[in-house]
PDB file of C-alpha atoms in Angstrom:
ATOM      1  CA  UNK A   1     -18.466  64.749 -67.181  1.00  0.00           C
ATOM      2  CA  UNK A   2     -18.895  63.463 -70.670  1.00  0.00           C
ATOM      3  CA  UNK A   3     -17.087  63.608 -73.797  1.00  0.00           C
ATOM      4  CA  UNK A   4     -17.493  62.674 -77.488  1.00  0.00           C
ATOM      5  CA  UNK A   5     -17.615  58.961 -76.781  1.00  0.00           C
ATOM      6  CA  UNK A   6     -21.076  59.240 -75.389  1.00  0.00           C
ATOM      7  CA  UNK A   7     -22.469  60.518 -78.753  1.00  0.00           C
ATOM      8  CA  UNK A   8     -20.990  58.012 -80.999  1.00  0.00           C
ATOM      9  CA  UNK A   9     -24.109  55.799 -80.684  1.00  0.00           C
ATOM     10  CA  UNK A  10     -26.153  58.770 -81.968  1.00  0.00           C
ATOM     11  CA  UNK A  11     -24.049  58.907 -85.090  1.00  0.00           C
ATOM     12  CA  UNK A  12     -21.672  61.686 -84.228  1.00  0.00           C
ATOM     13  CA  UNK A  13     -18.023  60.565 -84.471  1.00  0.00           C
ATOM     14  CA  UNK A  14     -15.378  61.131 -81.918  1.00  0.00           C
ATOM     15  CA  UNK A  15     -11.753  62.274 -82.235  1.00  0.00           C
ATOM     16  CA  UNK A  16      -9.585  59.719 -80.429  1.00  0.00           C
ATOM     17  CA  UNK A  17     -10.985  56.157 -80.605  1.00  0.00           C
ATOM     18  CA  UNK A  18      -9.490  53.677 -82.938  1.00  0.00           C
ATOM     19  CA  UNK A  19     -12.116  54.701 -85.612  1.00  0.00           C
ATOM     20  CA  UNK A  20     -12.333  58.372 -84.674  1.00  0.00           C
ATOM     21  CA  UNK A  21     -11.486  61.309 -86.773  1.00  0.00           C
ATOM     22  CA  UNK A  22      -7.785  61.509 -85.769  1.00  0.00           C
ATOM     23  CA  UNK A  23      -7.269  57.751 -87.214  1.00  0.00           C
ATOM     24  CA  UNK A  24      -7.867  59.346 -90.752  1.00  0.00           C
ATOM     25  CA  UNK A  25      -5.484  62.251 -90.352  1.00  0.00           C
ATOM     26  CA  UNK A  26      -8.173  64.807 -89.588  1.00  0.00           C
ATOM     27  CA  UNK A  27      -6.923  67.951 -87.900  1.00  0.00           C
ATOM     28  CA  UNK A  28      -9.594  70.263 -86.279  1.00  0.00           C
ATOM     29  CA  UNK A  29      -9.439  73.919 -86.937  1.00  0.00           C
ATOM     30  CA  UNK A  30      -7.774  76.027 -84.320  1.00  0.00           C
ATOM     31  CA  UNK A  31      -8.786  79.241 -82.820  1.00  0.00           C
ATOM     32  CA  UNK A  32      -5.860  81.060 -84.327  1.00  0.00           C
ATOM     33  CA  UNK A  33      -6.599  79.583 -87.736  1.00  0.00           C
ATOM     34  CA  UNK A  34     -10.219  80.772 -87.652  1.00  0.00           C
ATOM     35  CA  UNK A  35      -9.309  84.261 -86.599  1.00  0.00           C
ATOM     36  CA  UNK A  36      -6.568  84.919 -88.893  1.00  0.00           C
ATOM     37  CA  UNK A  37      -7.698  83.312 -92.085  1.00  0.00           C
ATOM     38  CA  UNK A  38     -10.673  84.186 -94.235  1.00  0.00           C
ATOM     39  CA  UNK A  39      -9.890  80.936 -96.124  1.00  0.00           C
ATOM     40  CA  UNK A  40     -10.122  78.870 -92.933  1.00  0.00           C
ATOM     41  CA  UNK A  41     -13.326  80.523 -92.026  1.00  0.00           C
ATOM     42  CA  UNK A  42     -14.907  79.881 -95.401  1.00  0.00           C
ATOM     43  CA  UNK A  43     -13.810  76.288 -95.315  1.00  0.00           C
ATOM     44  CA  UNK A  44     -15.226  75.906 -91.754  1.00  0.00           C
ATOM     45  CA  UNK A  45     -18.644  77.459 -92.345  1.00  0.00           C
ATOM     46  CA  UNK A  46     -19.275  75.791 -95.805  1.00  0.00           C
ATOM     47  CA  UNK A  47     -18.546  72.423 -94.304  1.00  0.00           C
ATOM     48  CA  UNK A  48     -20.577  73.312 -90.956  1.00  0.00           C
ATOM     49  CA  UNK A  49     -23.488  74.470 -93.136  1.00  0.00           C
ATOM     50  CA  UNK A  50     -23.497  71.430 -95.268  1.00  0.00           C
ATOM     51  CA  UNK A  51     -23.530  69.090 -92.183  1.00  0.00           C
ATOM     52  CA  UNK A  52     -25.980  71.005 -90.016  1.00  0.00           C
ATOM     53  CA  UNK A  53     -29.124  69.289 -91.214  1.00  0.00           C
ATOM     54  CA  UNK A  54     -27.630  65.823 -90.486  1.00  0.00           C
ATOM     55  CA  UNK A  55     -26.057  66.856 -87.290  1.00  0.00           C
ATOM     56  CA  UNK A  56     -29.337  68.121 -85.805  1.00  0.00           C
ATOM     57  CA  UNK A  57     -31.070  64.975 -86.805  1.00  0.00           C
ATOM     58  CA  UNK A  58     -29.143  62.982 -84.382  1.00  0.00           C
ATOM     59  CA  UNK A  59     -31.014  61.747 -81.457  1.00  0.00           C
ATOM     60  CA  UNK A  60     -29.979  61.196 -77.854  1.00  0.00           C
ATOM     61  CA  UNK A  61     -28.291  57.772 -77.272  1.00  0.00           C
ATOM     62  CA  UNK A  62     -28.605  55.286 -74.251  1.00  0.00           C
ATOM     63  CA  UNK A  63     -25.918  57.244 -72.415  1.00  0.00           C
ATOM     64  CA  UNK A  64     -27.742  60.502 -72.634  1.00  0.00           C
ATOM     65  CA  UNK A  65     -30.978  59.130 -71.654  1.00  0.00           C
ATOM     66  CA  UNK A  66     -29.451  57.072 -68.727  1.00  0.00           C
ATOM     67  CA  UNK A  67     -27.579  60.176 -67.176  1.00  0.00           C
ATOM     68  CA  UNK A  68     -30.915  62.154 -67.413  1.00  0.00           C
ATOM     69  CA  UNK A  69     -32.539  59.444 -65.456  1.00  0.00           C
ATOM     70  CA  UNK A  70     -29.978  59.430 -62.826  1.00  0.00           C
ATOM     71  CA  UNK A  71     -30.223  63.216 -62.619  1.00  0.00           C
ATOM     72  CA  UNK A  72     -33.966  62.891 -62.178  1.00  0.00           C
ATOM     73  CA  UNK A  73     -33.666  60.688 -59.171  1.00  0.00           C
ATOM     74  CA  UNK A  74     -30.921  62.660 -57.590  1.00  0.00           C
ATOM     75  CA  UNK A  75     -28.055  60.367 -58.188  1.00  0.00           C
ATOM     76  CA  UNK A  76     -26.248  63.233 -60.261  1.00  0.00           C
ATOM     77  CA  UNK A  77     -26.301  66.673 -59.014  1.00  0.00           C
ATOM     78  CA  UNK A  78     -24.188  68.357 -61.526  1.00  0.00           C
ATOM     79  CA  UNK A  79     -23.110  67.505 -65.085  1.00  0.00           C
ATOM     80  CA  UNK A  80     -20.340  68.868 -67.277  1.00  0.00           C
ATOM     81  CA  UNK A  81     -20.028  68.022 -70.999  1.00  0.00           C
ATOM     82  CA  UNK A  82     -17.310  68.689 -73.367  1.00  0.00           C
ATOM     83  CA  UNK A  83     -19.616  68.063 -76.235  1.00  0.00           C
ATOM     84  CA  UNK A  84     -21.144  70.960 -78.389  1.00  0.00           C
ATOM     85  CA  UNK A  85     -24.067  68.783 -79.744  1.00  0.00           C
ATOM     86  CA  UNK A  86     -26.858  69.662 -77.149  1.00  0.00           C
ATOM     87  CA  UNK A  87     -27.835  65.891 -76.994  1.00  0.00           C
ATOM     88  CA  UNK A  88     -27.880  66.099 -73.264  1.00  0.00           C
ATOM     89  CA  UNK A  89     -30.460  68.841 -73.321  1.00  0.00           C
ATOM     90  CA  UNK A  90     -32.652  66.851 -75.834  1.00  0.00           C
ATOM     91  CA  UNK A  91     -32.435  63.935 -73.243  1.00  0.00           C
ATOM     92  CA  UNK A  92     -33.667  66.148 -70.439  1.00  0.00           C
ATOM     93  CA  UNK A  93     -30.402  67.275 -68.794  1.00  0.00           C
ATOM     94  CA  UNK A  94     -29.036  70.743 -68.392  1.00  0.00           C
ATOM     95  CA  UNK A  95     -25.278  70.366 -68.374  1.00  0.00           C
ATOM     96  CA  UNK A  96     -22.456  72.963 -68.063  1.00  0.00           C
ATOM     97  CA  UNK A  97     -21.176  73.065 -71.632  1.00  0.00           C
ATOM     98  CA  UNK A  98     -17.406  73.385 -70.979  1.00  0.00           C
ATOM     99  CA  UNK A  99     -16.579  73.989 -74.635  1.00  0.00           C
ATOM    100  CA  UNK A 100     -19.551  75.788 -75.643  1.00  0.00           C
ATOM    101  CA  UNK A 101     -22.139  74.841 -78.354  1.00  0.00           C
ATOM    102  CA  UNK A 102     -22.580  75.039 -82.111  1.00  0.00           C
ATOM    103  CA  UNK A 103     -26.100  75.962 -81.635  1.00  0.00           C
ATOM    104  CA  UNK A 104     -25.176  79.459 -80.944  1.00  0.00           C
ATOM    105  CA  UNK A 105     -23.093  82.053 -83.078  1.00  0.00           C
ATOM    106  CA  UNK A 106     -21.144  84.935 -81.538  1.00  0.00           C
ATOM    107  CA  UNK A 107     -19.497  88.092 -83.130  1.00  0.00           C
ATOM    108  CA  UNK A 108     -15.665  88.252 -82.328  1.00  0.00           C
ATOM    109  CA  UNK A 109     -15.781  91.963 -82.574  1.00  0.00           C
ATOM    110  CA  UNK A 110     -18.936  93.214 -80.706  1.00  0.00           C
ATOM    111  CA  UNK A 111     -19.861  90.141 -78.648  1.00  0.00           C
ATOM    112  CA  UNK A 112     -23.304  89.870 -79.819  1.00  0.00           C
ATOM    113  CA  UNK A 113     -24.861  86.471 -80.343  1.00  0.00           C
ATOM    114  CA  UNK A 114     -27.630  84.741 -82.545  1.00  0.00           C
ATOM    115  CA  UNK A 115     -29.034  81.382 -82.724  1.00  0.00           C
ATOM    116  CA  UNK A 116     -27.596  78.910 -85.223  1.00  0.00           C
ATOM    117  CA  UNK A 117     -30.660  78.444 -87.229  1.00  0.00           C
ATOM    118  CA  UNK A 118     -30.895  82.171 -87.776  1.00  0.00           C
ATOM    119  CA  UNK A 119     -27.254  82.063 -89.089  1.00  0.00           C
ATOM    120  CA  UNK A 120     -28.154  79.204 -91.299  1.00  0.00           C
ATOM    121  CA  UNK A 121     -30.852  81.282 -92.963  1.00  0.00           C
ATOM    122  CA  UNK A 122     -28.443  84.071 -93.382  1.00  0.00           C
ATOM    123  CA  UNK A 123     -25.964  81.715 -95.111  1.00  0.00           C
ATOM    124  CA  UNK A 124     -28.678  80.382 -97.373  1.00  0.00           C
ATOM    125  CA  UNK A 125     -29.675  83.909 -98.454  1.00  0.00           C
ATOM    126  CA  UNK A 126     -26.026  84.725 -99.378  1.00  0.00           C
ATOM    127  CA  UNK A 127     -25.438  81.309-101.121  1.00  0.00           C
ATOM    128  CA  UNK A 128     -28.850  80.292-102.620  1.00  0.00           C
ATOM    129  CA  UNK A 129     -27.604  78.056-105.425  1.00  0.00           C
ATOM    130  CA  UNK A 130     -25.065  76.408-103.072  1.00  0.00           C
ATOM    131  CA  UNK A 131     -27.576  76.064-100.333  1.00  0.00           C
ATOM    132  CA  UNK A 132     -30.037  74.470-102.641  1.00  0.00           C
ATOM    133  CA  UNK A 133     -27.579  71.872-103.968  1.00  0.00           C
ATOM    134  CA  UNK A 134     -26.731  70.914-100.162  1.00  0.00           C
ATOM    135  CA  UNK A 135     -30.456  70.751 -99.357  1.00  0.00           C
ATOM    136  CA  UNK A 136     -31.286  68.450-102.141  1.00  0.00           C
ATOM    137  CA  UNK A 137     -28.841  65.791-100.959  1.00  0.00           C
ATOM    138  CA  UNK A 138     -30.401  62.867 -99.171  1.00  0.00           C
ATOM    139  CA  UNK A 139     -29.016  62.855 -95.510  1.00  0.00           C
ATOM    140  CA  UNK A 140     -30.200  59.300 -94.838  1.00  0.00           C
ATOM    141  CA  UNK A 141     -29.962  57.741 -91.399  1.00  0.00           C
ATOM    142  CA  UNK A 142     -27.040  58.692 -89.181  1.00  0.00           C
ATOM    143  CA  UNK A 143     -24.194  56.152 -89.172  1.00  0.00           C
ATOM    144  CA  UNK A 144     -21.197  56.745 -86.979  1.00  0.00           C
ATOM    145  CA  UNK A 145     -18.167  58.585 -88.815  1.00  0.00           C
ATOM    146  CA  UNK A 146     -19.569  58.500 -92.226  1.00  0.00           C
ATOM    147  CA  UNK A 147     -22.321  59.998 -94.399  1.00  0.00           C
ATOM    148  CA  UNK A 148     -22.374  57.603 -97.378  1.00  0.00           C
ATOM    149  CA  UNK A 149     -25.882  58.811 -98.466  1.00  0.00           C
ATOM    150  CA  UNK A 150     -24.495  62.308 -99.327  1.00  0.00           C
ATOM    151  CA  UNK A 151     -21.001  61.173-100.115  1.00  0.00           C
ATOM    152  CA  UNK A 152     -19.339  63.285 -97.536  1.00  0.00           C
ATOM    153  CA  UNK A 153     -17.712  62.179 -94.398  1.00  0.00           C
ATOM    154  CA  UNK A 154     -19.148  63.540 -91.134  1.00  0.00           C
ATOM    155  CA  UNK A 155     -16.615  65.191 -88.498  1.00  0.00           C
ATOM    156  CA  UNK A 156     -17.113  65.243 -84.749  1.00  0.00           C
ATOM    157  CA  UNK A 157     -18.611  68.926 -84.416  1.00  0.00           C
ATOM    158  CA  UNK A 158     -21.169  68.505 -87.051  1.00  0.00           C
ATOM    159  CA  UNK A 159     -19.175  69.673 -90.280  1.00  0.00           C
ATOM    160  CA  UNK A 160     -18.509  67.424 -93.207  1.00  0.00           C
ATOM    161  CA  UNK A 161     -15.618  67.036 -95.661  1.00  0.00           C
ATOM    162  CA  UNK A 162     -16.208  68.976 -98.989  1.00  0.00           C
ATOM    163  CA  UNK A 163     -13.814  69.336-101.825  1.00  0.00           C
ATOM    164  CA  UNK A 164     -12.327  72.876-101.797  1.00  0.00           C
ATOM    165  CA  UNK A 165     -13.563  73.541-105.188  1.00  0.00           C
ATOM    166  CA  UNK A 166     -17.060  73.770-103.957  1.00  0.00           C
ATOM    167  CA  UNK A 167     -16.353  76.475-101.384  1.00  0.00           C
ATOM    168  CA  UNK A 168     -13.055  78.228-102.013  1.00  0.00           C
ATOM    169  CA  UNK A 169     -14.303  80.946-104.288  1.00  0.00           C
ATOM    170  CA  UNK A 170     -18.151  80.784-104.350  1.00  0.00           C
ATOM    171  CA  UNK A 171     -19.116  80.445-100.628  1.00  0.00           C
ATOM    172  CA  UNK A 172     -19.806  83.646 -98.754  1.00  0.00           C
ATOM    173  CA  UNK A 173     -19.987  84.121 -94.945  1.00  0.00           C
ATOM    174  CA  UNK A 174     -22.448  86.455 -93.507  1.00  0.00           C
ATOM    175  CA  UNK A 175     -20.906  89.202 -91.286  1.00  0.00           C
ATOM    176  CA  UNK A 176     -22.423  90.385 -88.007  1.00  0.00           C
ATOM    177  CA  UNK A 177     -25.453  92.497 -88.591  1.00  0.00           C
ATOM    178  CA  UNK A 178     -24.634  94.862 -85.825  1.00  0.00           C
ATOM    179  CA  UNK A 179     -21.020  95.747 -86.414  1.00  0.00           C
ATOM    180  CA  UNK A 180     -20.141  93.837 -89.660  1.00  0.00           C
ATOM    181  CA  UNK A 181     -17.650  91.796 -87.663  1.00  0.00           C
ATOM    182  CA  UNK A 182     -16.503  88.141 -87.841  1.00  0.00           C
ATOM    183  CA  UNK A 183     -19.090  85.445 -86.801  1.00  0.00           C
ATOM    184  CA  UNK A 184     -17.806  82.380 -84.960  1.00  0.00           C
ATOM    185  CA  UNK A 185     -19.662  79.372 -83.473  1.00  0.00           C
ATOM    186  CA  UNK A 186     -19.819  79.710 -79.710  1.00  0.00           C
ATOM    187  CA  UNK A 187     -17.382  76.922 -79.095  1.00  0.00           C
ATOM    188  CA  UNK A 188     -13.873  76.721 -77.639  1.00  0.00           C
ATOM    189  CA  UNK A 189     -11.728  75.842 -80.642  1.00  0.00           C
ATOM    190  CA  UNK A 190      -8.277  74.191 -80.012  1.00  0.00           C
ATOM    191  CA  UNK A 191      -5.952  76.710 -78.888  1.00  0.00           C
ATOM    192  CA  UNK A 192      -8.576  78.834 -77.172  1.00  0.00           C
ATOM    193  CA  UNK A 193      -9.330  79.139 -73.529  1.00  0.00           C
ATOM    194  CA  UNK A 194     -12.518  78.159 -71.668  1.00  0.00           C
ATOM    195  CA  UNK A 195     -14.232  81.298 -70.412  1.00  0.00           C
ATOM    196  CA  UNK A 196     -13.008  81.906 -66.911  1.00  0.00           C
ATOM    197  CA  UNK A 197     -16.554  82.058 -65.256  1.00  0.00           C
ATOM    198  CA  UNK A 198     -17.340  78.664 -66.966  1.00  0.00           C
ATOM    199  CA  UNK A 199     -14.047  77.175 -65.880  1.00  0.00           C
ATOM    200  CA  UNK A 200     -14.459  78.383 -62.380  1.00  0.00           C
ATOM    201  CA  UNK A 201     -17.842  76.790 -62.079  1.00  0.00           C
ATOM    202  CA  UNK A 202     -16.741  73.587 -63.475  1.00  0.00           C
ATOM    203  CA  UNK A 203     -13.765  73.552 -60.918  1.00  0.00           C
ATOM    204  CA  UNK A 204     -16.017  74.516 -57.959  1.00  0.00           C
ATOM    205  CA  UNK A 205     -18.432  71.410 -58.751  1.00  0.00           C
ATOM    206  CA  UNK A 206     -15.321  69.067 -59.281  1.00  0.00           C
ATOM    207  CA  UNK A 207     -13.886  70.061 -55.874  1.00  0.00           C
ATOM    208  CA  UNK A 208     -17.132  69.738 -54.078  1.00  0.00           C
ATOM    209  CA  UNK A 209     -18.297  66.452 -55.238  1.00  0.00           C
ATOM    210  CA  UNK A 210     -18.220  63.065 -53.493  1.00  0.00           C
ATOM    211  CA  UNK A 211     -17.389  61.064 -56.714  1.00  0.00           C
ATOM    212  CA  UNK A 212     -16.625  62.156 -60.383  1.00  0.00           C
ATOM    213  CA  UNK A 213     -17.941  59.935 -63.093  1.00  0.00           C
ATOM    214  CA  UNK A 214     -16.476  60.370 -66.508  1.00  0.00           C
ATOM    215  CA  UNK A 215     -18.087  58.923 -69.587  1.00  0.00           C
ATOM    216  CA  UNK A 216     -16.865  59.036 -73.200  1.00  0.00           C
ATOM    217  CA  UNK A 217     -13.774  61.023 -72.592  1.00  0.00           C
ATOM    218  CA  UNK A 218     -10.049  60.309 -72.693  1.00  0.00           C
ATOM    219  CA  UNK A 219      -9.387  63.568 -70.652  1.00  0.00           C
ATOM    220  CA  UNK A 220      -6.743  64.564 -73.378  1.00  0.00           C
ATOM    221  CA  UNK A 221      -7.743  68.155 -73.193  1.00  0.00           C
ATOM    222  CA  UNK A 222      -6.316  70.238 -70.417  1.00  0.00           C
ATOM    223  CA  UNK A 223      -9.636  71.880 -69.573  1.00  0.00           C
ATOM    224  CA  UNK A 224     -11.162  68.457 -68.830  1.00  0.00           C
ATOM    225  CA  UNK A 225      -8.111  66.861 -67.213  1.00  0.00           C
ATOM    226  CA  UNK A 226      -7.465  69.652 -64.755  1.00  0.00           C
ATOM    227  CA  UNK A 227     -10.928  68.852 -63.267  1.00  0.00           C
ATOM    228  CA  UNK A 228      -9.957  65.500 -62.150  1.00  0.00           C
ATOM    229  CA  UNK A 229      -6.302  65.754 -61.707  1.00  0.00           C
TER     230      UNK A 229
END
């Protein structure tokens, strides 16, 4: 099972290391905040849209590549990741994504889903001037924990810091095109629960293994800790 620490060499910061997001006072959005507050959703999606191009430019690191090689020769028969960045997939693995992925967007009302790139296009269509300003920024080369080339600090799940004056009133979120409902990244935010079928699959694999290798995780989330407890 892997956590955020395995992706730091790819330029994606973690939460709990000495230089992680929590060290600067960062607080990730909770499920309850996202559901209850249009302002919280606007902040989340504006920051996530702005960071998306740089987030998807990250490449698998040595850890991702090494684990894929171990899978290929049969030394690993099941992989779980807490990460939402899909870097394991790009390295050739096919892990169970315990906390989901930002590469998919779901509707909280009707349950339909769409790919993230399609959602990005919808955001761009609703916010053409705002999107153009973001796209004209130079993303530069990924460096862990920062995005100095565009003057915005990157966060662990792909979003970046943007002053609220840039999104509070002028940023518009696309609704679900099937039911006009609220769209959310297909991730398990803090305060939410891992879907039961996914949690059960992870637990079954954990109980049946001969050894459990943990990489890049402090096991501070109960969904991960319970698998090795």
